Short mmCIF file of C-alpha atoms in Angstrom, two decimals:
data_model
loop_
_atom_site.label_atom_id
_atom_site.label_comp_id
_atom_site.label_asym_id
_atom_site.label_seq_id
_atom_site.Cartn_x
_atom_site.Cartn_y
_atom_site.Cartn_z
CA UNK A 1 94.30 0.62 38.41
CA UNK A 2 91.03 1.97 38.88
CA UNK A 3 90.93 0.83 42.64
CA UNK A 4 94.41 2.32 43.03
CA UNK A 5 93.03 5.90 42.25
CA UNK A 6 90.14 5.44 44.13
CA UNK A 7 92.35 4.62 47.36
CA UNK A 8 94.64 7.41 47.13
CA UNK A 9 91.85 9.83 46.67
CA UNK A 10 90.70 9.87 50.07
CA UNK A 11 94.01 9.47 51.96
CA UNK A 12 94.36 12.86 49.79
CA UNK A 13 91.36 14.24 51.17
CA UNK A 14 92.65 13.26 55.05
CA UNK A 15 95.72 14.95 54.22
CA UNK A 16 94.51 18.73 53.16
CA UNK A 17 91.52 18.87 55.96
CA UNK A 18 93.38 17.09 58.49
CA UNK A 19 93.69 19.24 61.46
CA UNK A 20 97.45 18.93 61.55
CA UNK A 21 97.87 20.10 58.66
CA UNK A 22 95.88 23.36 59.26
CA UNK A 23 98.29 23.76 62.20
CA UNK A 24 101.45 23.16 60.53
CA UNK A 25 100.48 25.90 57.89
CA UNK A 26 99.66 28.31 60.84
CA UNK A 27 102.83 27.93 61.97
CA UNK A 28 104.72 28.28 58.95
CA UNK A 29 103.44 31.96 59.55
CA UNK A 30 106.82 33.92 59.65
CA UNK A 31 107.31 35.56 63.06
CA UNK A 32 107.32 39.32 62.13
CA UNK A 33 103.49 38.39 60.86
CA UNK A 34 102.26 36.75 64.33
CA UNK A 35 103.45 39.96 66.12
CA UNK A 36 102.15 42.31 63.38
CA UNK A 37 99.08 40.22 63.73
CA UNK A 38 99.22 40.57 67.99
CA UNK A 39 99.57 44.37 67.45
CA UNK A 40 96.81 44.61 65.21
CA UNK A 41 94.55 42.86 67.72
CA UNK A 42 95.72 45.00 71.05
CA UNK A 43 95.22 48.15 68.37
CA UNK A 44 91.66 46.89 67.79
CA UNK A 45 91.11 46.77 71.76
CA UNK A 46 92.52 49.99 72.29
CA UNK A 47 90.10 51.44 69.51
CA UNK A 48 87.17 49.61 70.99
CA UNK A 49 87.65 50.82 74.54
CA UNK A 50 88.08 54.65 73.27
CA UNK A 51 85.43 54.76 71.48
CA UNK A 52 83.44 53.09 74.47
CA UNK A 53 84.68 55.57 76.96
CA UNK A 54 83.75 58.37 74.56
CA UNK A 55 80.26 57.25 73.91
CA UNK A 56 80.07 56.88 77.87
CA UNK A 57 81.27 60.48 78.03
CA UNK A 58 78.63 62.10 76.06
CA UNK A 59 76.31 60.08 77.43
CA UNK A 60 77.26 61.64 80.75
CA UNK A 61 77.65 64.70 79.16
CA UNK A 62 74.31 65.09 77.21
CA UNK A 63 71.10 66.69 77.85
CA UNK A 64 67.18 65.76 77.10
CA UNK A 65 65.23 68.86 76.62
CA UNK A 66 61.25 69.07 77.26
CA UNK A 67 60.05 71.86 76.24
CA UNK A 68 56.07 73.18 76.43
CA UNK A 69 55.75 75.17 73.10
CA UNK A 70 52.45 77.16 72.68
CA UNK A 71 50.38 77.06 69.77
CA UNK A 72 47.76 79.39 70.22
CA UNK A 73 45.87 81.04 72.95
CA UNK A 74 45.54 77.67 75.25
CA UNK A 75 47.24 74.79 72.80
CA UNK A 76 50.34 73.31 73.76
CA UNK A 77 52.83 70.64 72.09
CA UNK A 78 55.69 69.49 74.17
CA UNK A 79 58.88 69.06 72.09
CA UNK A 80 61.31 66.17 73.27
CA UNK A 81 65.07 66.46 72.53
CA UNK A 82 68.66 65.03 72.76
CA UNK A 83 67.35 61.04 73.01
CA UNK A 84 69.38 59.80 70.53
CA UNK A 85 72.48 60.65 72.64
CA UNK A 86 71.30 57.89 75.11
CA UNK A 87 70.89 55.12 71.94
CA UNK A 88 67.08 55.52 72.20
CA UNK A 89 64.99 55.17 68.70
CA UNK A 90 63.11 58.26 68.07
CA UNK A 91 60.22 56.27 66.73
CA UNK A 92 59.79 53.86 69.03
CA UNK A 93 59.70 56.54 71.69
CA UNK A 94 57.04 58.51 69.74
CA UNK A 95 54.99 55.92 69.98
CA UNK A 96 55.09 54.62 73.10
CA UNK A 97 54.22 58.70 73.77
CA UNK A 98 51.25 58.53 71.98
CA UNK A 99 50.11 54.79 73.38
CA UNK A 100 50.47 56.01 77.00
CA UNK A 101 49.64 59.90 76.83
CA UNK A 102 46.57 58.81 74.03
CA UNK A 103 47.77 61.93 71.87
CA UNK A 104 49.29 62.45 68.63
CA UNK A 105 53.24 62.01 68.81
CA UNK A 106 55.68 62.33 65.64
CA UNK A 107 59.30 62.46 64.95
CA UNK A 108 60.04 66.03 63.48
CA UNK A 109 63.24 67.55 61.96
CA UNK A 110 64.98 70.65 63.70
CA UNK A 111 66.50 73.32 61.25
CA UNK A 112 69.34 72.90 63.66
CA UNK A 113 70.20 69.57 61.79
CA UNK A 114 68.39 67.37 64.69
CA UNK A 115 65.29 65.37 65.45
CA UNK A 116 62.98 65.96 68.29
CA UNK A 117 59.60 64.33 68.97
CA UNK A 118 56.72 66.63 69.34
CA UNK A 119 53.71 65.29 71.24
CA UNK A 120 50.54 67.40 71.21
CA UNK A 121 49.65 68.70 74.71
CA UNK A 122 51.17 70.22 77.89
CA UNK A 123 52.95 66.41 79.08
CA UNK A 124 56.37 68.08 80.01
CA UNK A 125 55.47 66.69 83.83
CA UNK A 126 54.27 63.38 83.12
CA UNK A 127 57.10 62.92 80.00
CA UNK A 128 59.82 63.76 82.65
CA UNK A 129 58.81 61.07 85.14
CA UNK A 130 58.53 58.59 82.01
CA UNK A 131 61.62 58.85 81.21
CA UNK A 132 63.18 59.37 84.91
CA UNK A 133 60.88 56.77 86.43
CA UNK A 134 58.89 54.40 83.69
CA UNK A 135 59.00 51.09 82.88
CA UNK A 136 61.29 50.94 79.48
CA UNK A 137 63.44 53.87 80.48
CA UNK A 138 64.47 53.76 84.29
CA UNK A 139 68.63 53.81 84.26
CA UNK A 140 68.85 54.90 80.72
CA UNK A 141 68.67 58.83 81.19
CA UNK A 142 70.10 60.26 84.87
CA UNK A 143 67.54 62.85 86.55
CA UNK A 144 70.08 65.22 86.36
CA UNK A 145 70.22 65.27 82.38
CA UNK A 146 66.52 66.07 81.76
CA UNK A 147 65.66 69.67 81.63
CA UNK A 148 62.26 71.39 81.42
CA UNK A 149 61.72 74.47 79.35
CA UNK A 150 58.79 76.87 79.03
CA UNK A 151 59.26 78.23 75.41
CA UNK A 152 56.45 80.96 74.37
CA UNK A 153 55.32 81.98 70.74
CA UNK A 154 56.46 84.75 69.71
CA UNK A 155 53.16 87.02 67.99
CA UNK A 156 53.38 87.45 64.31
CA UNK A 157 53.80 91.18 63.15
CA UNK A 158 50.59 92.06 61.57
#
């Protein structure tokens, strides 16, 4: 009896992981759930390639702003913003900033509700041919989205 059991165990085992028998399940499916499930796929696609053509759109859309911000009498920082619309880390690109231009570089919070990366020093020139022009950055940003600003402190009232 014992050898009976044991014999029709695995012939059970072929039966349930048997590929045919995967496939004869599948198709058991009723057909109102194969096209519900063929919608839900092309809905998917359609989702995918929206929110792809939207991303492509601001990308097109966006601006990065240098800006030359001075400190006091002959100090400059130069303030970087609007990366992020381009899928570039903030962090990363501070420090690759402060490897090549050998100056302090941090990721800072704007009361607007953004980030920006402020590198100490007049670099607007030699940040907008990085990111134009250098090594980890050609393609990513079009000329025509990087803008250079000269923004002056305004004096305290004293």
């Amino acid at each position: 009896m014992s050898e009976g059991a044991g014999s029709a165990e695995p012939q059970a085992r072929k039966i349930v992981y048997c590929g045919d028998a995967i496939a004869a399940s599948m198709s058991t499916l009723s057909v109102d759930a194969q096209k519900r499930a063929a919608k839900d796929a092309a809905k998917k696609e359609a989702k995918a390639a929206a929110a792809e053509s939207k991303a492509a759109e601001k990308r097109e859309t966006s601006k990065v702003l240098i800006k030359r911000i001075e400190r006091n009498k002959r100090k400059y920082v130069t303030a970087v913003s609007g990366l992020e619309a381009f899928g570039l880390d903030l962090k990363k690109v501070s420090k690759d900033f402060g490897k090549k231009f050998a100056t302090g570089s941090s990721v800072t919070k704007v009361p607007s509700g953004g980030e920006e990366i402020t590198v100490q020093g007049d670099l607007t020139d030699e940040i907008f041919e990085l990111l134009v022009e250098g090594d980890g950055y050609k393609g990513v940003i079009p000329e025509d989205n990087v803008d250079c600003i000269e923004d002056k402190k305004k004096k305290s009232a004293s």
